Amino acid sequence: MSKTVIIGGVAAGSSCAARLRRLKEDEEIVLVERGEYISFANCGLPYYIGGAIAERENLLLMTAERMNKRHRIDVRLRSEVTAINREEKTVTIHDRAAFKMYDERYDHLLIATGSAPVMPPLPGIGSDRVESLWTVPDADRIKKRCLEESVHRAVIVGGGFIGLELAENLREAGLDVLIVEMSDQVLPSLDREMALLLEAELRKNGVGLKLGRGVTAFEERGGALAVSLNDGTAVETDLAVVAVGIRPNGQLAKEAGLAVNERGGIVVDAHLRTSDPAIYAAGDVIEVEEPILGGRTMIPLAGPANKQGRVAAGNIAGGNEVFRGSRGTAVAKVFGLTAASVGLTEKALAQKGLAKGKDYETVTIVQNSHAGYYPGAVPLTLKLLFAADGEKIFGAQIVGADGADKRIDTIAASMYYGGTVADLAGLELAYAPPYSSAKDPVNMAGFCAGNLLDGMVKFAAWDSVETEPDSVILDVREKAEVEAFGLGRAVHIPMGQLRERLNELDPRKRTIVFCAIGVRGYNAARLLAQKGFADVAVYPGGFRFYRGTHPDSGDVGENGGIPPCFRLK
């Protein structure tokens, strides 16, 4: 009888085990998991801490008992594979419950050892007030601390997905929260201007932000924890959670002589085979194809991990299935906003040597989530990145209160099938007033990109008001709109009066046109271009986007983004 040993459960390992049983009823399948749970909702842990997920049992997607009963999988919990013996085709297993070591034979092996949170070797990081959030026991400890009367404050080190979701849920649990992030923005899967929208939302909900600062040490002081920063300051808290990133658990593969990359990720082919044809790997521990520009990448997300487990099972069963790489499609809830992204950011394109205007272009639009005349419509901001010839979509980012998830999925599907900018414009998407508009935001992004490529419009940068002080700012909104919010140096000429008042503008100067969301700005730019104005650009997303990316300095506060309760006495 053929035997498959799977190292690790959760997304990749458990999905492989279940599908392999469906494909091969007579296969002997052994799943070795060093923890207590073979499949749990890792992404649900912050929401359990905050109370949105009330029952702890709801986090446990599949128990060892159910896996054995339903699929006849030999699940061995609290057991760790300590060595892969490739010549003998065995693995050495440490049964921690029984305090014994033994070898297990395999015909095929799947390594699904996942990843682990990075805990930098900082002074004091071993304090029991310093936590990470990666497993159910981690969530149990943090949730228990939130219920203690002495815990009122939490510092989150890291502003990525886990950090932002945890910030929201710790606020829901009643704690004051401060995020300390080494970068100058939160959520690195977004470009800076899009991240600014989230930062405003975090501050609005009472989360303090200390950006561009790293942690240098933790120190117990008088019943509290002092967190020292690399600017020489320190903040005081009751609890710290480190969420600065993850690393692949590839040491086992490396010690077995399998090919790994410089980060320790396991190198696999399109069939998820390692450098040993009897051994497959899947999940956070592997590097995969980067299908947008080519090359290799590591995308530690649950969706790709589940799919990789299925592909590995199919190939172990004798199939010829292929995993086509990952574009990193992701979404996160940040209080009242949703942040979604797919593909490469502008920062990533620049790092790969691509130049804006030569190799790629971007458009940013602000559109309502559904028809504006139907109640409940809210704005969403969409940034699209695409090749300079429009034949390839490089990525997209969306931030909004409603509808961001389905739009990012639409763009991700288009990218998967090689869609172009023109394809986005031509997509036939469902429309009814409660759900969308006749011109869906995805279509609108395609229209705007097409206009840019056709030379019908140019767009200013999101920070052009600051970086282009000699430009003329033309505001074509109505008087009431300007009275509500305007720019001091702007020339105000309502769109309906522009034709008659062109003499008030200098056609030789660069003109940046503002309106509410960009529609009137485009119309004005077309008029000016046809009247001899040589250099006209539309501010993307209009004043709605400008206000989101230029929050009041009062939002940050005189203490540099640190709520008073975190100050050292």
Coordinates of C-alpha atoms in Angstrom, one line a residue:
M1 CA 0.0 0.0 0.0
S2 CA 1.3 3.5 -0.9
K3 CA 1.9 5.8 2.0
T4 CA 1.9 9.7 2.0
V5 CA 3.2 11.5 5.1
I6 CA 2.1 15.2 5.5
I7 CA 4.1 17.4 7.7
G8 CA 1.9 20.2 9.1
G9 CA -1.9 20.8 9.0
V10 CA -3.8 24.1 8.8
A11 CA -4.5 25.3 5.2
A12 CA -2.1 23.4 2.9
G13 CA -1.6 20.2 4.8
S14 CA -5.2 19.6 5.8
S15 CA -6.6 20.4 2.3
C16 CA -4.0 18.0 0.8
A17 CA -5.0 15.2 3.2
A18 CA -8.7 15.6 2.6
R19 CA -8.4 15.7 -1.2
L20 CA -5.9 12.9 -1.4
R21 CA -8.4 10.7 0.4
R22 CA -11.1 11.6 -2.1
L23 CA -8.7 10.7 -4.9
K24 CA -7.2 7.5 -3.4
E25 CA -9.3 5.6 -1.0
D26 CA -6.6 3.0 -0.4
E27 CA -3.8 5.4 0.3
E28 CA -2.3 5.3 3.7
I29 CA -2.2 9.0 4.9
V30 CA -0.4 10.2 8.0
L31 CA -0.7 13.8 9.0
V32 CA 1.9 15.0 11.6
E33 CA 1.1 18.2 13.4
R34 CA 3.3 19.6 16.2
G35 CA 0.5 21.7 17.7
E36 CA -2.8 20.8 19.1
Y37 CA -5.0 21.7 16.1
I38 CA -4.7 20.4 12.5
S39 CA -7.0 23.1 11.1
F40 CA -7.9 26.4 12.6
A41 CA -9.0 29.8 11.4
N42 CA -5.7 31.7 11.7
C43 CA -7.3 34.8 10.0
G44 CA -10.1 34.7 12.6
L45 CA -7.9 35.1 15.7
P46 CA -8.1 38.9 16.0
Y47 CA -11.9 38.7 15.7
Y48 CA -12.0 36.2 18.5
I49 CA -10.0 38.5 20.7
G50 CA -12.3 41.4 19.9
G51 CA -15.5 39.4 20.4
A52 CA -16.8 39.4 16.8
I53 CA -16.3 35.6 16.9
A54 CA -17.9 34.7 20.2
E55 CA -17.2 31.0 20.5
R56 CA -13.7 29.7 20.6
E57 CA -14.9 26.4 19.0
N58 CA -15.8 28.3 15.8
L59 CA -12.1 28.8 15.2
L60 CA -11.5 25.1 14.9
L61 CA -12.4 24.2 11.4
M62 CA -11.5 20.5 11.6
T63 CA -10.5 18.4 14.6
A64 CA -8.2 15.4 14.5
E65 CA -11.1 13.2 15.5
R66 CA -13.4 14.4 12.6
M67 CA -10.5 14.1 10.1
N68 CA -10.0 10.5 11.1
K69 CA -13.6 9.6 11.2
R70 CA -14.6 11.2 7.9
H71 CA -11.4 10.6 5.9
R72 CA -9.6 7.9 7.7
I73 CA -6.5 10.1 8.1
D74 CA -4.0 9.0 10.7
V75 CA -3.5 12.3 12.6
R76 CA -0.7 12.6 15.1
L77 CA -0.9 15.7 17.2
R78 CA 1.8 17.1 19.4
S79 CA 4.3 15.3 17.2
E80 CA 7.1 17.0 15.4
V81 CA 9.2 15.8 12.4
T82 CA 12.8 16.4 13.3
A83 CA 14.5 15.0 10.3
I84 CA 13.8 13.9 6.7
N85 CA 15.8 10.9 5.7
R86 CA 15.6 11.0 2.0
E87 CA 17.7 7.9 1.1
E88 CA 15.7 5.7 3.4
K89 CA 12.4 7.6 2.6
T90 CA 11.6 8.0 6.2
V91 CA 10.9 10.9 8.6
T92 CA 12.0 11.0 12.2
I93 CA 9.1 12.0 14.5
H94 CA 9.3 13.2 18.1
D95 CA 6.1 12.3 19.9
R96 CA 6.1 14.9 22.6
A97 CA 3.1 13.5 24.4
A98 CA 4.6 10.0 24.7
F99 CA 8.2 11.2 25.0
K100 CA 9.5 9.0 22.2
M101 CA 11.2 9.2 18.9
Y102 CA 10.5 6.9 15.9
D103 CA 10.8 6.7 12.1
E104 CA 7.9 6.6 9.7
R105 CA 8.2 5.4 6.1
Y106 CA 6.8 7.3 3.2
D107 CA 6.4 6.9 -0.6
H108 CA 5.4 10.6 -1.0
L109 CA 6.0 13.4 1.4
L110 CA 4.4 16.8 1.6
I111 CA 6.1 19.6 3.6
A112 CA 3.5 22.1 4.8
T113 CA 5.4 23.5 7.8
G114 CA 4.1 27.0 7.2
S115 CA 5.7 30.0 8.7
A116 CA 6.3 31.6 12.1
P117 CA 6.1 35.2 13.4
V118 CA 9.4 37.1 13.4
M119 CA 10.5 37.9 17.0
P120 CA 13.6 40.1 16.7
P121 CA 16.3 39.6 19.3
L122 CA 15.6 42.8 21.2
P123 CA 16.4 43.3 24.9
G124 CA 13.3 42.3 27.0
I125 CA 11.4 40.6 24.2
G126 CA 11.1 37.5 26.4
S127 CA 8.8 39.4 28.9
D128 CA 5.5 37.7 29.5
R129 CA 3.9 41.1 28.6
V130 CA 5.2 40.7 25.0
E131 CA 3.1 38.5 22.7
S132 CA 2.8 37.4 19.1
L133 CA -0.5 36.3 17.4
W134 CA -0.2 33.2 15.3
T135 CA -1.9 30.3 17.0
V136 CA -5.1 29.6 19.0
P137 CA -3.1 29.5 22.3
D138 CA -1.6 33.0 21.4
A139 CA -5.2 34.3 21.0
D140 CA -6.2 32.7 24.2
R141 CA -3.4 34.4 26.1
I142 CA -4.1 37.8 24.6
K143 CA -7.8 37.6 25.1
K144 CA -7.3 36.6 28.8
R145 CA -5.0 39.6 29.3
C146 CA -7.7 41.9 27.8
L147 CA -10.0 40.7 30.6
E148 CA -7.6 41.6 33.3
E149 CA -8.4 44.8 35.2
S150 CA -4.8 45.9 35.1
V151 CA -4.6 45.8 31.3
H152 CA -5.8 49.0 29.6
R153 CA -3.2 49.8 26.9
A154 CA -1.6 47.8 24.1
V155 CA 1.3 48.7 21.8
I156 CA 1.2 46.8 18.5
V157 CA 4.6 46.6 16.8
G158 CA 4.0 46.4 13.1
G159 CA 1.3 47.9 10.9
G160 CA 0.6 45.1 8.4
F161 CA -2.5 43.0 8.1
I162 CA -2.3 41.4 11.5
G163 CA -1.3 44.6 13.2
L164 CA -4.3 46.6 11.8
E165 CA -6.9 43.8 12.4
L166 CA -5.6 43.4 15.9
A167 CA -5.7 47.2 16.6
E168 CA -9.4 47.3 15.7
N169 CA -10.2 44.3 17.8
L170 CA -8.2 45.4 20.8
R171 CA -10.2 48.7 20.6
E172 CA -13.4 46.6 20.5
A173 CA -12.1 44.8 23.6
G174 CA -11.8 48.2 25.4
L175 CA -8.1 48.9 25.2
D176 CA -6.2 52.0 24.2
V177 CA -4.0 51.1 21.2
L178 CA -0.8 52.5 19.7
I179 CA 0.7 51.1 16.5
V180 CA 4.5 51.5 16.1
E181 CA 5.6 50.9 12.5
M182 CA 9.2 51.2 11.1
S183 CA 7.9 52.3 7.7
D184 CA 6.4 55.7 7.0
Q185 CA 3.0 54.1 6.4
V186 CA 0.7 51.2 7.4
L187 CA -0.1 48.2 5.2
P188 CA 2.8 47.8 2.8
S189 CA 0.5 46.1 0.2
L190 CA -0.7 49.6 -0.5
D191 CA 1.0 52.6 -1.9
R192 CA 1.5 55.6 0.4
E193 CA -1.4 57.7 -0.7
M194 CA -3.8 54.8 -0.4
A195 CA -2.4 53.9 3.1
L196 CA -3.1 57.5 4.2
L197 CA -6.8 56.8 3.9
L198 CA -6.5 53.9 6.4
E199 CA -4.3 56.0 8.8
A200 CA -7.1 58.6 9.0
E201 CA -9.6 55.9 9.8
L202 CA -7.4 54.4 12.5
R203 CA -6.9 57.8 14.1
K204 CA -10.6 58.6 13.9
N205 CA -11.3 55.4 15.9
G206 CA -8.8 56.3 18.6
V207 CA -5.7 54.3 17.5
G208 CA -2.5 56.1 17.9
L209 CA 0.2 55.9 15.2
K210 CA 3.9 56.2 15.6
L211 CA 5.2 55.8 12.0
G212 CA 8.8 55.8 10.8
R213 CA 9.9 54.4 14.2
G214 CA 11.3 51.1 15.3
V215 CA 11.4 49.4 18.6
T216 CA 14.8 48.9 20.2
A217 CA 14.0 47.3 23.6
F218 CA 11.3 46.3 26.1
E219 CA 11.7 46.8 29.8
E220 CA 9.5 46.0 32.8
R221 CA 9.1 49.2 34.9
G222 CA 6.9 49.4 38.0
G223 CA 4.2 47.1 36.9
A224 CA 4.1 48.3 33.3
L225 CA 6.2 47.7 30.1
A226 CA 8.4 50.4 28.7
V227 CA 8.8 50.2 24.9
S228 CA 11.9 52.1 23.7
L229 CA 11.9 53.5 20.2
N230 CA 14.8 54.3 17.9
D231 CA 14.2 58.1 18.1
G232 CA 15.3 58.0 21.7
T233 CA 11.8 58.1 23.2
A234 CA 9.8 55.5 25.0
V235 CA 6.2 54.7 25.6
E236 CA 4.5 52.8 28.4
T237 CA 2.0 50.0 28.0
D238 CA 0.4 47.1 29.7
L239 CA 0.8 44.7 26.8
A240 CA 2.8 44.6 23.5
V241 CA 2.1 42.4 20.5
V242 CA 4.9 42.0 17.9
A243 CA 3.6 41.7 14.4
V244 CA 6.6 42.7 12.2
G245 CA 6.4 39.9 9.7
I246 CA 6.8 36.1 9.3
R247 CA 9.5 33.7 8.2
P248 CA 9.1 30.4 6.4
N249 CA 9.7 27.3 8.5
G250 CA 12.1 25.8 6.0
Q251 CA 14.9 24.6 8.2
L252 CA 13.7 21.0 8.1
A253 CA 13.9 21.0 4.3
K254 CA 17.2 22.8 4.3
E255 CA 18.7 20.2 6.6
A256 CA 17.4 17.5 4.4
G257 CA 19.4 19.0 1.5
L258 CA 16.4 20.3 -0.5
A259 CA 16.8 23.4 -2.5
V260 CA 15.7 26.6 -0.6
N261 CA 16.0 30.3 -1.4
E262 CA 17.8 32.9 0.5
R263 CA 14.9 33.4 2.9
G264 CA 14.7 29.7 3.7
G265 CA 11.6 29.2 1.5
I266 CA 11.4 25.8 -0.3
V267 CA 12.0 25.9 -4.1
V268 CA 9.3 24.0 -5.9
D269 CA 8.3 23.6 -9.6
A270 CA 4.9 24.3 -11.0
H271 CA 3.7 20.9 -9.8
L272 CA 4.9 21.8 -6.3
R273 CA 7.6 19.2 -6.4
T274 CA 10.8 20.0 -4.5
S275 CA 14.3 19.1 -5.7
D276 CA 13.5 15.6 -4.6
P277 CA 10.7 14.1 -6.9
A278 CA 9.2 12.2 -4.0
I279 CA 8.8 15.3 -1.9
Y280 CA 6.2 18.1 -2.4
A281 CA 5.8 21.3 -0.5
A282 CA 2.9 23.8 -0.2
G283 CA 1.8 26.8 1.8
D284 CA 3.7 29.7 3.5
V285 CA 6.9 27.7 3.4
I286 CA 7.4 27.7 -0.4
E287 CA 8.3 30.2 -3.1
V288 CA 6.0 30.4 -6.1
E289 CA 5.9 31.9 -9.6
E290 CA 5.4 35.6 -9.7
P291 CA 3.1 35.7 -12.8
I292 CA 3.0 39.5 -13.4
L293 CA 6.6 40.3 -14.3
G294 CA 8.0 36.8 -14.0
G295 CA 10.5 35.6 -11.4
R296 CA 9.7 34.1 -8.0
T297 CA 8.0 35.3 -4.9
M298 CA 6.6 34.2 -1.5
I299 CA 2.9 34.9 -0.8
P300 CA 1.9 33.7 2.7
L301 CA -1.9 33.8 2.3
A302 CA -4.5 31.2 3.1
G303 CA -6.2 31.2 -0.3
P304 CA -3.1 30.1 -2.2
A305 CA -2.1 27.7 0.5
N306 CA -5.4 25.8 0.2
K307 CA -5.1 25.7 -3.6
Q308 CA -1.5 24.4 -3.3
G309 CA -2.6 21.6 -1.0
R310 CA -5.2 20.6 -3.6
V311 CA -2.6 20.6 -6.4
A312 CA -0.1 18.6 -4.4
A313 CA -2.8 16.0 -3.6
G314 CA -3.7 15.7 -7.3
N315 CA -0.1 15.1 -8.3
I316 CA 0.6 12.7 -5.5
A317 CA -2.4 10.8 -6.7
G318 CA -0.8 10.5 -10.2
G319 CA -2.2 13.7 -11.8
N320 CA -0.4 16.4 -13.7
E321 CA -1.8 19.5 -12.0
V322 CA -0.1 23.0 -12.1
F323 CA -0.1 25.9 -9.6
R324 CA 0.0 29.0 -11.7
G325 CA 1.6 31.3 -9.2
S326 CA 0.1 34.0 -6.9
R327 CA -0.7 37.6 -7.4
G328 CA -1.2 38.2 -3.7
T329 CA -4.9 39.1 -3.8
A330 CA -5.7 40.3 -0.3
V331 CA -8.4 42.2 1.7
A332 CA -8.6 43.5 5.3
K333 CA -11.2 45.2 7.4
V334 CA -10.0 48.4 9.2
F335 CA -12.9 49.7 11.3
G336 CA -15.4 51.1 8.8
L337 CA -13.1 50.7 5.8
T338 CA -12.1 47.8 3.6
A339 CA -8.6 47.7 2.1
A340 CA -8.1 45.4 -0.9
S341 CA -5.2 44.8 -3.2
V342 CA -3.9 42.6 -6.0
G343 CA -0.6 42.4 -7.8
L344 CA 2.3 44.9 -7.6
T345 CA 2.4 48.3 -6.0
E346 CA 4.0 51.3 -7.5
K347 CA 6.8 50.9 -5.0
A348 CA 7.3 47.3 -6.1
L349 CA 7.4 48.3 -9.8
A350 CA 10.0 50.9 -9.0
Q351 CA 12.1 48.4 -7.1
K352 CA 12.0 46.1 -10.2
G353 CA 13.4 48.9 -12.3
L354 CA 10.2 50.0 -14.1
A355 CA 9.7 53.8 -14.7
K356 CA 6.4 55.6 -14.6
G357 CA 5.5 57.0 -17.9
K358 CA 7.9 54.8 -19.7
D359 CA 7.0 51.3 -18.5
Y360 CA 3.8 51.7 -16.6
E361 CA 1.0 54.2 -15.8
T362 CA -1.5 54.6 -13.0
V363 CA -5.0 56.1 -12.6
T364 CA -6.8 56.8 -9.4
I365 CA -10.6 57.3 -9.3
V366 CA -13.2 57.9 -6.6
Q367 CA -16.6 56.4 -7.3
N368 CA -19.7 55.5 -5.3
S369 CA -20.1 51.9 -4.2
H370 CA -23.5 51.8 -5.9
A371 CA -25.8 54.3 -7.7
G372 CA -25.7 57.6 -5.9
Y373 CA -29.4 58.1 -6.0
Y374 CA -30.0 54.9 -4.0
P375 CA -29.6 55.2 -0.3
G376 CA -26.4 54.1 1.4
A377 CA -24.0 54.9 -1.4
V378 CA -20.4 55.5 -0.1
P379 CA -17.2 56.4 -1.9
L380 CA -14.5 53.9 -2.8
T381 CA -11.0 54.9 -4.0
L382 CA -9.5 52.7 -6.7
K383 CA -5.9 52.8 -8.0
L384 CA -5.1 50.9 -11.1
L385 CA -1.5 50.1 -12.3
F386 CA -0.9 48.9 -15.9
A387 CA 1.7 48.6 -18.6
A388 CA 2.4 51.8 -20.7
D389 CA 0.8 50.1 -23.7
G390 CA -2.3 49.1 -21.7
E391 CA -1.9 45.4 -22.6
K392 CA -1.2 44.2 -19.1
I393 CA -2.6 45.0 -15.7
F394 CA 0.1 45.1 -13.0
G395 CA -2.1 45.6 -9.9
A396 CA -4.8 47.5 -8.2
Q397 CA -5.6 48.9 -4.7
I398 CA -9.0 49.8 -3.4
V399 CA -10.1 51.4 -0.1
G400 CA -13.7 52.0 0.7
A401 CA -16.6 51.4 3.1
D402 CA -18.5 49.0 0.8
G403 CA -17.8 47.1 -2.4
A404 CA -14.0 47.1 -2.4
D405 CA -13.8 43.3 -2.1
K406 CA -15.9 42.4 -5.1
R407 CA -14.1 45.0 -7.3
I408 CA -10.7 43.7 -6.4
D409 CA -11.8 40.2 -7.1
T410 CA -13.1 41.3 -10.5
I411 CA -9.7 42.9 -11.3
A412 CA -7.8 39.8 -10.0
A413 CA -9.9 37.5 -12.2
S414 CA -9.1 39.8 -15.2
M415 CA -5.4 39.6 -14.4
Y416 CA -5.5 35.8 -14.1
Y417 CA -6.9 35.5 -17.6
G418 CA -4.5 38.1 -19.1
G419 CA -7.0 41.0 -19.3
T420 CA -6.0 44.4 -20.6
V421 CA -7.1 47.9 -19.7
A422 CA -9.6 47.8 -22.6
D423 CA -11.0 44.6 -21.2
L424 CA -11.8 46.3 -17.9
A425 CA -13.6 49.0 -19.8
G426 CA -15.6 46.4 -21.7
L427 CA -16.5 44.1 -18.9
E428 CA -20.3 43.5 -18.6
L429 CA -21.0 43.6 -14.9
A430 CA -24.2 43.2 -13.0
Y431 CA -26.1 46.5 -12.3
A432 CA -29.0 47.4 -10.1
P433 CA -29.1 50.6 -8.0
P434 CA -28.5 48.8 -4.6
Y435 CA -25.4 47.1 -5.9
S436 CA -23.5 49.2 -8.5
S437 CA -23.9 51.8 -11.2
A438 CA -24.4 51.4 -14.9
K439 CA -20.7 52.3 -15.2
D440 CA -19.2 50.1 -12.4
P441 CA -16.0 51.5 -10.7
V442 CA -14.0 48.8 -12.5
N443 CA -15.3 50.0 -15.9
M444 CA -14.6 53.6 -14.9
A445 CA -11.0 52.7 -14.1
G446 CA -10.7 51.1 -17.5
F447 CA -12.3 54.2 -19.1
C448 CA -9.8 56.5 -17.3
A449 CA -6.8 54.4 -18.2
G450 CA -7.9 54.3 -21.8
N451 CA -8.3 58.1 -21.9
L452 CA -4.8 58.4 -20.4
L453 CA -3.3 56.0 -23.0
D454 CA -5.1 57.8 -25.8
G455 CA -3.6 61.1 -24.8
M456 CA -7.0 62.5 -23.8
V457 CA -6.0 63.3 -20.3
K458 CA -3.0 63.6 -18.0
F459 CA -3.2 63.1 -14.2
A460 CA -1.4 65.0 -11.5
A461 CA 0.3 63.2 -8.7
W462 CA -1.5 62.9 -5.4
D463 CA 1.0 65.3 -3.7
S464 CA 1.2 67.7 -6.6
V465 CA -0.1 70.7 -4.6
E466 CA 3.0 70.5 -2.4
T467 CA 5.5 69.3 -5.0
E468 CA 4.5 71.7 -7.8
P469 CA 4.2 75.1 -6.1
D470 CA 4.4 77.1 -9.3
S471 CA 1.4 75.3 -10.9
V472 CA -2.0 76.9 -11.2
I473 CA -4.7 75.1 -9.2
L474 CA -8.0 75.5 -11.0
D475 CA -11.1 74.6 -8.9
V476 CA -14.1 74.1 -11.1
R477 CA -16.6 73.2 -8.4
E478 CA -19.6 75.4 -7.5
K479 CA -19.4 78.2 -4.9
A480 CA -21.1 76.2 -2.1
E481 CA -18.7 73.4 -2.5
V482 CA -15.7 75.7 -2.3
E483 CA -17.1 77.4 0.8
A484 CA -17.3 74.0 2.5
F485 CA -13.7 73.1 1.6
G486 CA -11.2 74.8 -0.7
L487 CA -7.5 75.5 -1.3
G488 CA -6.2 78.9 -0.5
R489 CA -4.2 79.3 -3.7
A490 CA -6.8 77.9 -6.0
V491 CA -8.4 79.9 -8.8
H492 CA -12.1 79.3 -8.6
I493 CA -14.1 79.2 -11.9
P494 CA -17.2 76.9 -11.9
M495 CA -17.3 74.5 -14.8
G496 CA -20.4 76.2 -16.2
Q497 CA -18.5 79.5 -16.5
L498 CA -15.1 78.2 -17.7
R499 CA -15.6 78.9 -21.4
E500 CA -16.5 82.5 -20.8
R501 CA -13.6 83.1 -18.3
L502 CA -10.7 81.5 -20.0
N503 CA -9.0 84.9 -20.2
E504 CA -8.4 84.7 -16.4
L505 CA -6.0 81.8 -16.9
D506 CA -2.5 81.7 -18.4
P507 CA -2.3 79.0 -21.1
R508 CA 1.5 78.9 -20.8
K509 CA 1.4 77.7 -17.2
R510 CA 0.9 74.2 -15.9
T511 CA -2.7 73.9 -14.7
I512 CA -4.0 71.3 -12.3
V513 CA -7.7 71.0 -12.3
F514 CA -9.7 70.0 -9.2
C515 CA -13.4 69.1 -8.8
A516 CA -15.2 66.9 -6.4
I517 CA -14.2 63.4 -7.7
G518 CA -12.6 64.1 -11.1
V519 CA -15.5 64.0 -13.6
R520 CA -15.8 67.8 -14.0
G521 CA -12.1 68.1 -13.8
Y522 CA -11.8 65.8 -16.9
N523 CA -14.3 67.9 -18.8
A524 CA -12.5 71.1 -17.9
A525 CA -9.1 69.6 -18.9
R526 CA -10.5 68.6 -22.3
L527 CA -11.9 72.1 -22.8
L528 CA -8.6 73.7 -21.8
A529 CA -6.5 71.4 -24.0
Q530 CA -8.6 72.3 -27.0
K531 CA -8.3 76.0 -26.3
G532 CA -4.5 76.0 -26.4
F533 CA -3.5 75.2 -22.9
A534 CA -0.3 73.2 -23.3
D535 CA 0.0 71.5 -19.9
V536 CA -3.2 70.5 -18.1
A537 CA -3.5 67.7 -15.6
V538 CA -6.5 66.5 -13.6
Y539 CA -6.1 65.9 -9.9
P540 CA -7.1 62.2 -9.4
G541 CA -10.2 61.6 -7.4
G542 CA -10.7 65.3 -6.9
F543 CA -11.1 67.0 -3.5
R544 CA -12.5 63.8 -2.0
F545 CA -9.2 62.0 -2.5
Y546 CA -7.2 65.1 -1.7
R547 CA -8.9 65.4 1.7
G548 CA -8.3 61.7 2.4
T549 CA -4.6 62.0 1.7
H550 CA -4.1 65.4 3.4
P551 CA -5.7 64.9 6.9
D552 CA -5.7 67.8 9.3
S553 CA -2.6 68.1 11.4
G554 CA -4.9 67.9 14.4
D555 CA -5.5 64.3 13.5
V556 CA -2.0 63.5 14.5
G557 CA -1.9 65.5 17.7
E558 CA 0.7 67.5 19.5
N559 CA 2.3 64.3 20.9
G560 CA 3.2 63.0 17.5
G561 CA 0.5 60.4 17.2
I562 CA 0.8 59.0 20.7
P563 CA -2.3 59.1 22.9
P564 CA -1.5 60.6 26.3
C565 CA -2.1 57.3 28.2
F566 CA 1.1 55.9 26.6
R567 CA 3.4 58.6 27.7
L568 CA 6.1 57.6 30.2
K569 CA 5.6 59.4 33.6

